[in-house]
Coordinates of C-alpha atoms in Angstrom, one line a residue:
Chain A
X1 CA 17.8 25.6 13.2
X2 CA 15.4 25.9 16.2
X3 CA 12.1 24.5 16.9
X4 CA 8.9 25.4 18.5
X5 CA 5.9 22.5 20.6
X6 CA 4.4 23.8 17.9
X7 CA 6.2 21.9 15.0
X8 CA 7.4 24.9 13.3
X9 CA 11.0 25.6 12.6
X10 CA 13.2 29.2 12.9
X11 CA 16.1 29.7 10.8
X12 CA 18.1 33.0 11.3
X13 CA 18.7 34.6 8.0
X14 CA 20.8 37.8 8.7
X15 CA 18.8 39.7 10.5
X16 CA 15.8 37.6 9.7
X17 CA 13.7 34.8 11.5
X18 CA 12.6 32.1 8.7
X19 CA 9.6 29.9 9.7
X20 CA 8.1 26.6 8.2
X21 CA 6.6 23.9 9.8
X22 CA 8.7 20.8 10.3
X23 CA 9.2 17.4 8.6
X24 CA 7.5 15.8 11.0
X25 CA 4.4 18.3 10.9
X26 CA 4.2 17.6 7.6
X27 CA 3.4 14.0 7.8
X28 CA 1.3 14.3 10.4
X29 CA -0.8 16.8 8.5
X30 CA -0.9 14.6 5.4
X31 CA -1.2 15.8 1.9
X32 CA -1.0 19.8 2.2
X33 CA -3.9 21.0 -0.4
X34 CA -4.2 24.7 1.2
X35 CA -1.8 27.5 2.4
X36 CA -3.3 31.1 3.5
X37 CA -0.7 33.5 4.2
X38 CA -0.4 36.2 6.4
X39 CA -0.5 40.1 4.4
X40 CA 3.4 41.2 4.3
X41 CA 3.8 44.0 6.9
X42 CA 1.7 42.2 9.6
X43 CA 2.5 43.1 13.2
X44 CA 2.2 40.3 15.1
X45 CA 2.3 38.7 18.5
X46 CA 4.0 35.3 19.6
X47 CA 1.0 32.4 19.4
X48 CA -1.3 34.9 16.8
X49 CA -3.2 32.6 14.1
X50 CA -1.0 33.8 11.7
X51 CA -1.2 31.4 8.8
X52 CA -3.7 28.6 7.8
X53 CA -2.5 25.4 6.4
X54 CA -5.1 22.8 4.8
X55 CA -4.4 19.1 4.3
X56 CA -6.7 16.5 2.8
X57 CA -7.6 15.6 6.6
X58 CA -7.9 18.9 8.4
X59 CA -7.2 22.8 8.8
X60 CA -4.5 24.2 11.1
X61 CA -3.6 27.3 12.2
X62 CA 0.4 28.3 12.0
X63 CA 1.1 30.8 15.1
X64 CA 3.6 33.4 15.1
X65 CA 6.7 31.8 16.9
X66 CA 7.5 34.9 18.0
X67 CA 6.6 38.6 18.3
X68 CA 7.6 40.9 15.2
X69 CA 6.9 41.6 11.8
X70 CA 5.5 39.3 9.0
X71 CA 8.2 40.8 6.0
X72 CA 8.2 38.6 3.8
X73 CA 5.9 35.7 2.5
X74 CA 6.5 32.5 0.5
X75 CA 3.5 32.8 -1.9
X76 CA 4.6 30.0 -3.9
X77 CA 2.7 28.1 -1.9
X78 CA -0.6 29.6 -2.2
X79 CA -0.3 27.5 -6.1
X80 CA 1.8 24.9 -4.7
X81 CA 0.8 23.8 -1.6
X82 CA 2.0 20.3 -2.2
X83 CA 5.6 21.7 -1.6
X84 CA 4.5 21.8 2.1
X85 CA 5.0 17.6 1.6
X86 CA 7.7 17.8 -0.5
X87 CA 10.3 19.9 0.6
X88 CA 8.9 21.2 4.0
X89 CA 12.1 22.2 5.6
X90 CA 13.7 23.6 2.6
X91 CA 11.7 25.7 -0.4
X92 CA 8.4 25.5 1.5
X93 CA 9.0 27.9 4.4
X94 CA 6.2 30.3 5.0
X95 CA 7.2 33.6 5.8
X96 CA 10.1 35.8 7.1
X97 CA 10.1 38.2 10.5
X98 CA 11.8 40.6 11.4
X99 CA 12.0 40.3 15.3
X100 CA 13.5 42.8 18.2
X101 CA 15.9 40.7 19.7
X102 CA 17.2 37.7 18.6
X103 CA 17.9 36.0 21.6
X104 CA 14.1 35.1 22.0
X105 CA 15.6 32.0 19.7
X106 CA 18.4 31.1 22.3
X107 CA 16.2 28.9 24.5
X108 CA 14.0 27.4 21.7
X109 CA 14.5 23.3 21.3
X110 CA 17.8 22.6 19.2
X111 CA 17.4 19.4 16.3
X112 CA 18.2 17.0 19.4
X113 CA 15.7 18.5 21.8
X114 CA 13.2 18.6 18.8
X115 CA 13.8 15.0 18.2
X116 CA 13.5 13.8 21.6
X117 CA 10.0 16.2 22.4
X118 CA 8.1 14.4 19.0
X119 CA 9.7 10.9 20.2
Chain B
X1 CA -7.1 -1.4 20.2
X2 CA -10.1 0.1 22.4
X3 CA -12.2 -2.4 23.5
X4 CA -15.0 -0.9 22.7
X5 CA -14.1 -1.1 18.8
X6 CA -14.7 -3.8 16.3
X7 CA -12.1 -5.2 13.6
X8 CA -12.5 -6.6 10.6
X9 CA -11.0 -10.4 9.7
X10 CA -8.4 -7.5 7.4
X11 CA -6.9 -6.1 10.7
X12 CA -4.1 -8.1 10.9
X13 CA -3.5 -7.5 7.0
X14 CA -4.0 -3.5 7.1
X15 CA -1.2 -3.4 9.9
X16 CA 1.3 -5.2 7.8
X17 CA 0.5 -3.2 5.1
X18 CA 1.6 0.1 7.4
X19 CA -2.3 1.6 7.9
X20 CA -3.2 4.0 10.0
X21 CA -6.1 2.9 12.0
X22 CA -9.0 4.6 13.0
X23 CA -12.1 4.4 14.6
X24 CA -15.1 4.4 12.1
X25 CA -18.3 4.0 12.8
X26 CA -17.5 1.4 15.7
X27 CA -15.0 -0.5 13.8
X28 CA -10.9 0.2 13.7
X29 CA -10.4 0.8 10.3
X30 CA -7.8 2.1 8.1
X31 CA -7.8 5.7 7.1
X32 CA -4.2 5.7 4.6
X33 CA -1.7 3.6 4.0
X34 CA 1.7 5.2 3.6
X35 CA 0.8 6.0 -0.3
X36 CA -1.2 8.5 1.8
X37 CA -4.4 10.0 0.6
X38 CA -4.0 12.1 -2.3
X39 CA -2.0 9.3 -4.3
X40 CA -3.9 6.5 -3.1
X41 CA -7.0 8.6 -4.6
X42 CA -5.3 9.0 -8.3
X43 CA -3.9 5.7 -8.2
X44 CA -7.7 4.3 -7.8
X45 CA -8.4 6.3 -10.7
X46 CA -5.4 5.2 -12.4
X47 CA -5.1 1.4 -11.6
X48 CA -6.8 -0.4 -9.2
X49 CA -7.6 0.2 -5.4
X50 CA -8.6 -2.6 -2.9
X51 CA -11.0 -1.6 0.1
X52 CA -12.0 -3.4 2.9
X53 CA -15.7 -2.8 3.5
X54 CA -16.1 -5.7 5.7
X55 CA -17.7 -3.3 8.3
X56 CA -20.6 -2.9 6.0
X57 CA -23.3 -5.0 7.1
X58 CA -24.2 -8.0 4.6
X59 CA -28.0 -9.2 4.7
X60 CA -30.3 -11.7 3.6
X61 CA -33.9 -11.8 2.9
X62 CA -35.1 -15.1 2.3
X63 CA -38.8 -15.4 1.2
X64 CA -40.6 -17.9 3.8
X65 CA -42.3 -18.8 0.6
X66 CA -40.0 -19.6 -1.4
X67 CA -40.8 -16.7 -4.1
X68 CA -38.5 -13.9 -4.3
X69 CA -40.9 -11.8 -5.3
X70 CA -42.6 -12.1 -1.7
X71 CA -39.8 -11.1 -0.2
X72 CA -39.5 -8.0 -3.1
X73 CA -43.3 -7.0 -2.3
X74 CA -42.0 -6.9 1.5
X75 CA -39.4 -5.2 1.4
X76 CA -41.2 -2.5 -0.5
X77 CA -43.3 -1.3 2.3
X78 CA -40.1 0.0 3.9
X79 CA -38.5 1.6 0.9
X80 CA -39.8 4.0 -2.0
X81 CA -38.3 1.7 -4.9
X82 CA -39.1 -0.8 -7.2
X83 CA -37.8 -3.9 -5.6
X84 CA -40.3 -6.3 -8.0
X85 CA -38.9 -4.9 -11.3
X86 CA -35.9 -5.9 -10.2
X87 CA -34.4 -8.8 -12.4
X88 CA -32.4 -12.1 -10.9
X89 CA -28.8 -10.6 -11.1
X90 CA -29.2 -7.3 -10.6
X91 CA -28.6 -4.8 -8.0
X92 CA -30.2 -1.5 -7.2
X93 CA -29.7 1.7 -5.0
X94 CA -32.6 1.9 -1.8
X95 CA -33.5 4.0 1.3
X96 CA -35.1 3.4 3.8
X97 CA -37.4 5.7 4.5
X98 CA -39.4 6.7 8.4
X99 CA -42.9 7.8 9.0
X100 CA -41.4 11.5 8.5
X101 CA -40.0 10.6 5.3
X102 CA -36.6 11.7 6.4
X103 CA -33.8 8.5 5.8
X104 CA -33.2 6.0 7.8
X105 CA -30.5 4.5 5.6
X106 CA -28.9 3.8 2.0
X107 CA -28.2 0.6 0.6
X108 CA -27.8 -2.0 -2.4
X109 CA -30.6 -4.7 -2.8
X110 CA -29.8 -7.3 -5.5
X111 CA -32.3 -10.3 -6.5
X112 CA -30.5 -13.5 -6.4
X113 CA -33.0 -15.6 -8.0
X114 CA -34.4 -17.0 -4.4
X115 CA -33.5 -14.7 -2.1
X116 CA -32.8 -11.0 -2.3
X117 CA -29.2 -9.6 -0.8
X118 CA -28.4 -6.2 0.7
X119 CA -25.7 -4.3 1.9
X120 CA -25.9 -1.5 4.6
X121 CA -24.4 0.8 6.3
X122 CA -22.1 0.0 9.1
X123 CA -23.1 2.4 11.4
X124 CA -26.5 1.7 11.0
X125 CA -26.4 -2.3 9.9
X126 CA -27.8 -2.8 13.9
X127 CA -31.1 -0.5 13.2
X128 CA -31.7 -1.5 9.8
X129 CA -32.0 -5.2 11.1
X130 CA -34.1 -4.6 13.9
X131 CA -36.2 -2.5 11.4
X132 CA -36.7 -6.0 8.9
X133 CA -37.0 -8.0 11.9
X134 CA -39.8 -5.6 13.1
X135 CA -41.5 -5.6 10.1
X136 CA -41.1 -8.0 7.6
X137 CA -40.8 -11.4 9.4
X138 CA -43.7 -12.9 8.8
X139 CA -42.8 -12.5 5.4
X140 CA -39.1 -13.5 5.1
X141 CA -36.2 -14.9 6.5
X142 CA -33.7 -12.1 8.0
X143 CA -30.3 -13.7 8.0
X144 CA -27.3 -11.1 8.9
X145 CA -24.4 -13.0 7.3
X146 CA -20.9 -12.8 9.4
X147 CA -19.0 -15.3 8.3
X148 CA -17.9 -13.3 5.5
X149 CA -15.1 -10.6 4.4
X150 CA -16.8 -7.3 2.2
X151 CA -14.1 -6.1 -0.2
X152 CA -14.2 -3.6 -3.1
X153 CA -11.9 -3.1 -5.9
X154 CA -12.2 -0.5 -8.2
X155 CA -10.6 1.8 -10.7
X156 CA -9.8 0.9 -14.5
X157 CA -7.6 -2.3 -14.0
X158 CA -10.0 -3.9 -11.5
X159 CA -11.7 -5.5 -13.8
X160 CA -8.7 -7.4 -15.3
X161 CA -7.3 -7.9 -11.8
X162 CA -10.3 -9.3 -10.3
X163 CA -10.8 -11.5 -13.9
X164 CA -7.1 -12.8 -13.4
X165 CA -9.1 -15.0 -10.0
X166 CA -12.6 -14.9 -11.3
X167 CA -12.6 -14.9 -15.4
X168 CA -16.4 -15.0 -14.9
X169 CA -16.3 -11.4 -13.9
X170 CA -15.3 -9.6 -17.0
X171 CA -19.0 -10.0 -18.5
X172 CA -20.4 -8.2 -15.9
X173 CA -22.3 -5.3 -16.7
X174 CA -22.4 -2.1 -14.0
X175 CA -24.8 -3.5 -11.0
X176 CA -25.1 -7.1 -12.6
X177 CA -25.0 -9.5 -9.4
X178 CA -23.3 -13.1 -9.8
X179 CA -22.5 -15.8 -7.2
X180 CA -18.5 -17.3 -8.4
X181 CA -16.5 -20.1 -7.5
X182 CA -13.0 -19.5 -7.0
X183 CA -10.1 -20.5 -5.6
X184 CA -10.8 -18.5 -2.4
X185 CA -14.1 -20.2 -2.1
X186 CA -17.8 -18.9 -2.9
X187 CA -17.7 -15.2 -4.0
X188 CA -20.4 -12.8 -3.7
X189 CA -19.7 -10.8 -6.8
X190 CA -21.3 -7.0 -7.9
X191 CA -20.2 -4.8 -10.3
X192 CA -20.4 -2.0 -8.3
X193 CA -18.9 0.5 -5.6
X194 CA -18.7 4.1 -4.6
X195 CA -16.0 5.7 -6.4
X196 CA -17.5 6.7 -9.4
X197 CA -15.5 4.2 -11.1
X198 CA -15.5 0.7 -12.8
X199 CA -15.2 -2.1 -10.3
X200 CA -16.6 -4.6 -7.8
X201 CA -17.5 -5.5 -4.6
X202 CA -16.6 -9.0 -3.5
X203 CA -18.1 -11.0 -0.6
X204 CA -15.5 -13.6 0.1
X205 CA -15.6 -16.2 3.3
X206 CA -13.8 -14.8 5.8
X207 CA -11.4 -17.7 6.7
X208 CA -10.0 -16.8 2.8
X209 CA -10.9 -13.0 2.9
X210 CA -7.0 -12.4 3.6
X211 CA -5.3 -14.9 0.8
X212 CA -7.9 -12.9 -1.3
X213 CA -6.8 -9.7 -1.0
X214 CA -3.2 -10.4 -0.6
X215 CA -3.7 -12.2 -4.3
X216 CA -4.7 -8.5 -5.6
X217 CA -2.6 -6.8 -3.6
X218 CA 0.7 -8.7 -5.3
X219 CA -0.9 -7.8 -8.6
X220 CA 1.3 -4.5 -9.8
X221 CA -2.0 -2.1 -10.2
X222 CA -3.3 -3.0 -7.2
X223 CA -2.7 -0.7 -4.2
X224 CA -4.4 -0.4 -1.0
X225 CA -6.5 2.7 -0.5
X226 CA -8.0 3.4 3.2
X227 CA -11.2 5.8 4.4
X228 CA -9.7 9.1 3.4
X229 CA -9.5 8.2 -0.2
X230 CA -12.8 6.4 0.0
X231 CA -14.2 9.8 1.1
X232 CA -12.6 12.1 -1.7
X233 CA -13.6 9.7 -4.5
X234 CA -17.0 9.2 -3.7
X235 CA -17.2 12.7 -3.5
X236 CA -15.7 13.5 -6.9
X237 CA -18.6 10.5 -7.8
X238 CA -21.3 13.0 -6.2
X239 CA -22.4 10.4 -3.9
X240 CA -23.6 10.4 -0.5
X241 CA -21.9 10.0 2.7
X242 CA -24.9 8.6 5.4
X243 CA -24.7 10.8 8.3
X244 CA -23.3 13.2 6.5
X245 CA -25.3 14.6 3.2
X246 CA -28.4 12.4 4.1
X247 CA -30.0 11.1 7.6
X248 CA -33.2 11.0 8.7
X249 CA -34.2 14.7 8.6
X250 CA -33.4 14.9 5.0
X251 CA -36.1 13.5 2.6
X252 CA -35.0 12.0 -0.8
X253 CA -36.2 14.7 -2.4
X254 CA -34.1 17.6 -0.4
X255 CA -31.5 15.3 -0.6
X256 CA -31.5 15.1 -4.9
X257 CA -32.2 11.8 -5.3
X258 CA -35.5 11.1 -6.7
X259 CA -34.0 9.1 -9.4
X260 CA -33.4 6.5 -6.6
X261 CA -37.8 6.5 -6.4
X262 CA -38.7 4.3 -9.7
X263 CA -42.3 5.9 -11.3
X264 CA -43.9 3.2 -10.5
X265 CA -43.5 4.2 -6.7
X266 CA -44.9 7.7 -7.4
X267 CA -47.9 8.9 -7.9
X268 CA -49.8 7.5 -10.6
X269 CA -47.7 4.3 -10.4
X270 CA -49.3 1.1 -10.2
X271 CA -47.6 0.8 -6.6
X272 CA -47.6 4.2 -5.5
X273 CA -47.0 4.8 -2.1
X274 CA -47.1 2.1 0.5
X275 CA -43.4 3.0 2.2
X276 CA -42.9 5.2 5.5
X277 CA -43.0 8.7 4.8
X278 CA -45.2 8.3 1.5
X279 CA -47.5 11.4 2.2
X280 CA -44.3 13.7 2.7
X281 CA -42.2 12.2 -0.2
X282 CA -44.6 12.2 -2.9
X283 CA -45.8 15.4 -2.2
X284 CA -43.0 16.8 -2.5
X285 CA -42.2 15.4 -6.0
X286 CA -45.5 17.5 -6.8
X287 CA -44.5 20.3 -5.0
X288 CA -40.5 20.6 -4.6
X289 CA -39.0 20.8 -1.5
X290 CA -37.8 24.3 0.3
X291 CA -34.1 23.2 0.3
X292 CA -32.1 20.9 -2.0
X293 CA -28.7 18.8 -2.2
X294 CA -26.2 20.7 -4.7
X295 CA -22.7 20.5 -5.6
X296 CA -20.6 23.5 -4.9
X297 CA -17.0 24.1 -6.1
X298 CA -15.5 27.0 -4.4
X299 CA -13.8 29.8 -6.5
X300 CA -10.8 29.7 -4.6
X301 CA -8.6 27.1 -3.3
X302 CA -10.0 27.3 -0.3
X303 CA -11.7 24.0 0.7
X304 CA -15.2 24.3 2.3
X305 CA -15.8 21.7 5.2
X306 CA -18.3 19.9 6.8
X307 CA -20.5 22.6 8.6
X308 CA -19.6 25.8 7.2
X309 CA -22.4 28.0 6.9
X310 CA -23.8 29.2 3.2
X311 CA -24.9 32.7 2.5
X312 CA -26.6 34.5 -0.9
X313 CA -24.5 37.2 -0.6
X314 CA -21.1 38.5 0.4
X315 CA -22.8 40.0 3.5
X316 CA -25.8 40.3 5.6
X317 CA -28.6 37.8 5.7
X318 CA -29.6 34.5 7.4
X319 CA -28.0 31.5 6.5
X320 CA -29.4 29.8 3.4
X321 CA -28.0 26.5 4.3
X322 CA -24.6 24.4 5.3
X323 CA -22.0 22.1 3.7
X324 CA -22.0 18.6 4.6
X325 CA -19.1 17.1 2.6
X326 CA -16.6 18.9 1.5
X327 CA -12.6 18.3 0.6
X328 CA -10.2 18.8 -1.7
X329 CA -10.6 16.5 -5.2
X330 CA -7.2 15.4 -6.3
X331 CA -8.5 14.0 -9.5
X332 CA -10.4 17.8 -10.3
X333 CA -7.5 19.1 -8.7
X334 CA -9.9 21.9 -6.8
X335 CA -11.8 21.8 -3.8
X336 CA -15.6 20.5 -3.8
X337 CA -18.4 20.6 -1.9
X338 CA -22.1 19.2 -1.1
X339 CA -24.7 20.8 0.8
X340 CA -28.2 21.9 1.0
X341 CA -29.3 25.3 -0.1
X342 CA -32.5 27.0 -0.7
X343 CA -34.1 26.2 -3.6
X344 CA -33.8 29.9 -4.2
X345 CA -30.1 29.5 -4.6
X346 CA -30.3 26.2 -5.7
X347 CA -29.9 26.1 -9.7
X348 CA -26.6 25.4 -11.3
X349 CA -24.5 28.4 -11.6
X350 CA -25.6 30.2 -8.9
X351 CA -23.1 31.9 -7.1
X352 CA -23.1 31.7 -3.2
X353 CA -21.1 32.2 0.0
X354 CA -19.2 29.9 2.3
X355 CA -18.1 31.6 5.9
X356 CA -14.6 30.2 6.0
X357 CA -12.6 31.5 9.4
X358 CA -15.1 34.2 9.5
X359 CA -14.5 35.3 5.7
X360 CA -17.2 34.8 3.2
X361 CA -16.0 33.4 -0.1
X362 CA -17.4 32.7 -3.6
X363 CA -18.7 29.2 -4.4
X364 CA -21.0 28.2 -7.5
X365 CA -23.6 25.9 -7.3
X366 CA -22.1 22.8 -9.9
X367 CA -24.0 19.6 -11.4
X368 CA -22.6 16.4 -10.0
X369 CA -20.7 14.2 -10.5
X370 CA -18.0 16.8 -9.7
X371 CA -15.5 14.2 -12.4
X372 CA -17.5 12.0 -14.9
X373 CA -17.8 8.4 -14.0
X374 CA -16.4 5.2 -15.8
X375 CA -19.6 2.3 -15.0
X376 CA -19.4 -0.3 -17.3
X377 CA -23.0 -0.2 -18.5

């Protein structure tokens, strides 16, 4: 799993990028009450507003980790936001890319480096 | 801690209960506890929750003369309410009003037989003072009290947590007023709050405030609950935020809450008038105002904050007015809003718009409160 300054997290799924924000984001943002996702077939480019994410505190903006294409997206959590708190890393990711090359992961923070940024 | 930034005598207490801290209206205060603040909201609905509201500013009036009813008389020439009718142990909800008839603050009055006490706003405890001082000194004593912790606890088991100390409490009716002796010294007891539910608020003596609330706090329905519940459940309550939903360019009126003025205040009352603002506010409860307070609960999920604009229609058109609460209610389990509107758009039912990240989206114009309250009248 990689990670992003921006508290999300990548997970390559075949030929897929998986993104959710991280446990640590999650606490942060307290109790998640909103998610607005991104339409399926969305071009997008790295640091687009492509999400919005809603907790009893604030809104936030989720940006595109990466450039690609929004396939895929976890609309679950438009009626369960609270999954968001609950299983952030796991069932609560947010949407799938399909990216050009792969390697744009490859100098991305690893768990340790992730660890050591949030302190 | 800044220095610029007050604590309450429940500082220490909040950090060993693992608060986050935040500024608030000049003080360091807790905004959540690690129950965070969607559970520490049902559980005050559910069991009991202890605030510290020590940051609220305590007052006196004392009548030079030694009749409360100067001091009543008084304080009515600076707010459009019926201070006199007001029996010895009761409490009642004020303003005070300016010469514009906007709102200079909201408070609780209650008679205690000699003297009357009031609580204010933090934020504007300094001004109100300086306002009494100003104006009603040759009339009464103004005594800021600071020797003394403010908590609340409310929700359905606060009034057999709170009797478990002070047995005298469970006769209390909603806004009855009663001085109690107790283990943790003299308490300053009303049946009252801002949650929309059953409870109190408890003045205790500082140098106790902390075995006090650590006596709740080891009771099992007790839990702490910080700002960010505070704000969702007096929300839900449909009640006012000060600097938020009212301030002093909103009139009682605009702002919904003429059942705050008593008739005899009004027009035709044997005290009519006689507070700042008179001309404005009574004519308007002739006339109407051209915008009013309303409840709105968005159609979607979507909450509608602080500031976002509010249409009549899905497009085109001025604004017709803004949001000035607005959050998600974990005891409605939907998002909820209050703002001012038009009186145009302004009757229950109505549907309106909120501009959202640029998006306008559905909202209908909803009595309040958004969730029924539990006073124990």
């Amino acid at each position: 799993m990689k990670f992003t300054e921006e508290h999300e997290w990548l997970r390559v799924e075949g030929d897929l990028v998986v993104v959710g924000i991280t446990e640590h984001a999650s606490e942060q943002l307290g109790d998640v009450v909103f998610v607005e996702l991104p339409a399926e077939g969305t071009e997008v480019v790295k640091d687009d507003e492509v999400a919005v994410i809603e907790s009893v505190k604030a809104a936030s903006d989720i940006l595109a980790p990466v450039d690609g294409e929004i396939v895929e997206v976890n609309s679950m959590l438009e009626d369960s936001p609270g999954k968001v708190n609950e299983d952030p890393t796991g069932d609560a990711w947010f949407f799938k890319m399909k990216v050009a090359d792969l390697s744009v992961l490859d100098d991305m923070m690893d768990e340790a480096a992730y660890k050591a940024f949030i302190g | 801690m800044a220095e610029d930034l007050n604590c309450t005598v429940l500082y220490d207490l909040h950090l060993s209960l693992g608060a986050k801290m935040v500024p608030f209206a000049g003080y360091e205060m807790p905004v959540q506890y690690p129950l965070g603040v969607m559970k520490e909201h049902l559980h005050c609905r559910a069991g009991a929750g202890l605030f510290d509201v020590s940051h609220m500013g305590q007052v006196l009036l004392r009548p030079i003369s030694g009749d409360v009813a100067d001091a009543a008389r008084a304080l009515e020439t600076l707010v459009p309410v019926s201070i006199l009718a007001l029996a010895e142990g009761r409490q009642r909800y004020a303003l005070f009003t300016n010469d514009a008839g906007g709102i200079i603050d909201d408070l609780m009055v209650a008679n205690r037989g000699d003297h009357l006490f009031l609580v204010v706003n933090a934020a504007c405890k300094a001004g109100d003072i300086a306002h009494m001082r100003k104006h009603l000194s040759d009339v009464c004593q103004i005594e800021e009290i600071t020797g003394r912790a403010l908590l609340a606890l409310q929700g359905p088991a606060a009034e057999t947590a709170l009797a478990a100390i002070a047995p005298g409490v469970a006769a209390m009716k909603f806004m009855d007023v009663a001085v109690i002796a107790s283990g943790f010294g003299e308490l300053w007891v009303s049946r009252s709050g801002y949650t929309g539910e059953d409870g109190y608020e408890v003045s205790v003596p500082e140098d106790r405030a902390e075995a006090f609330a650590r006596e709740l706090l080891a009771q099992d329905a007790v839990e702490p609950i910080g700002l960010g519940a505070r704000d969702s459940l007096r929300l839900e309550a449909g009640l006012c935020l000060y600097g938020n939903d009212i301030d002093t360019t909103t009139s009682p009126v605009e702002a919904a809450l003429e059942w705050a003025v008593q008739k005899v205040r009004r027009t035709g009352g044997d005290r009519a008038g006689g507070f700042p603002g008179a001309d404005r506010i009574l004519q308007e409860f002739e006339t109407g105002a051209t915008r009013r307070r309303v409840g709105l609960l968005p159609d979607g999920r979507a909450p509608m904050r602080a500031g976002t604009p509010l249409f009549a229609s899905a497009e085109g058109g001025e604004a017709i007015g803004a949001v000035t609460s607005g959050a998600f209610g974990p005891s409605i389990e939907a998002p909820m809003s209050m703002g001012y509107v038009s009186v145009a758009q302004s009757a229950t039912g109505t549907t309106i718009y909120g501009e959202v990240r640029g998006k306008r989206l559905p909202a209908t114009v909803a009595d309040m409160p958004f969730r029924a309250s539990t006073y124990k009248r």
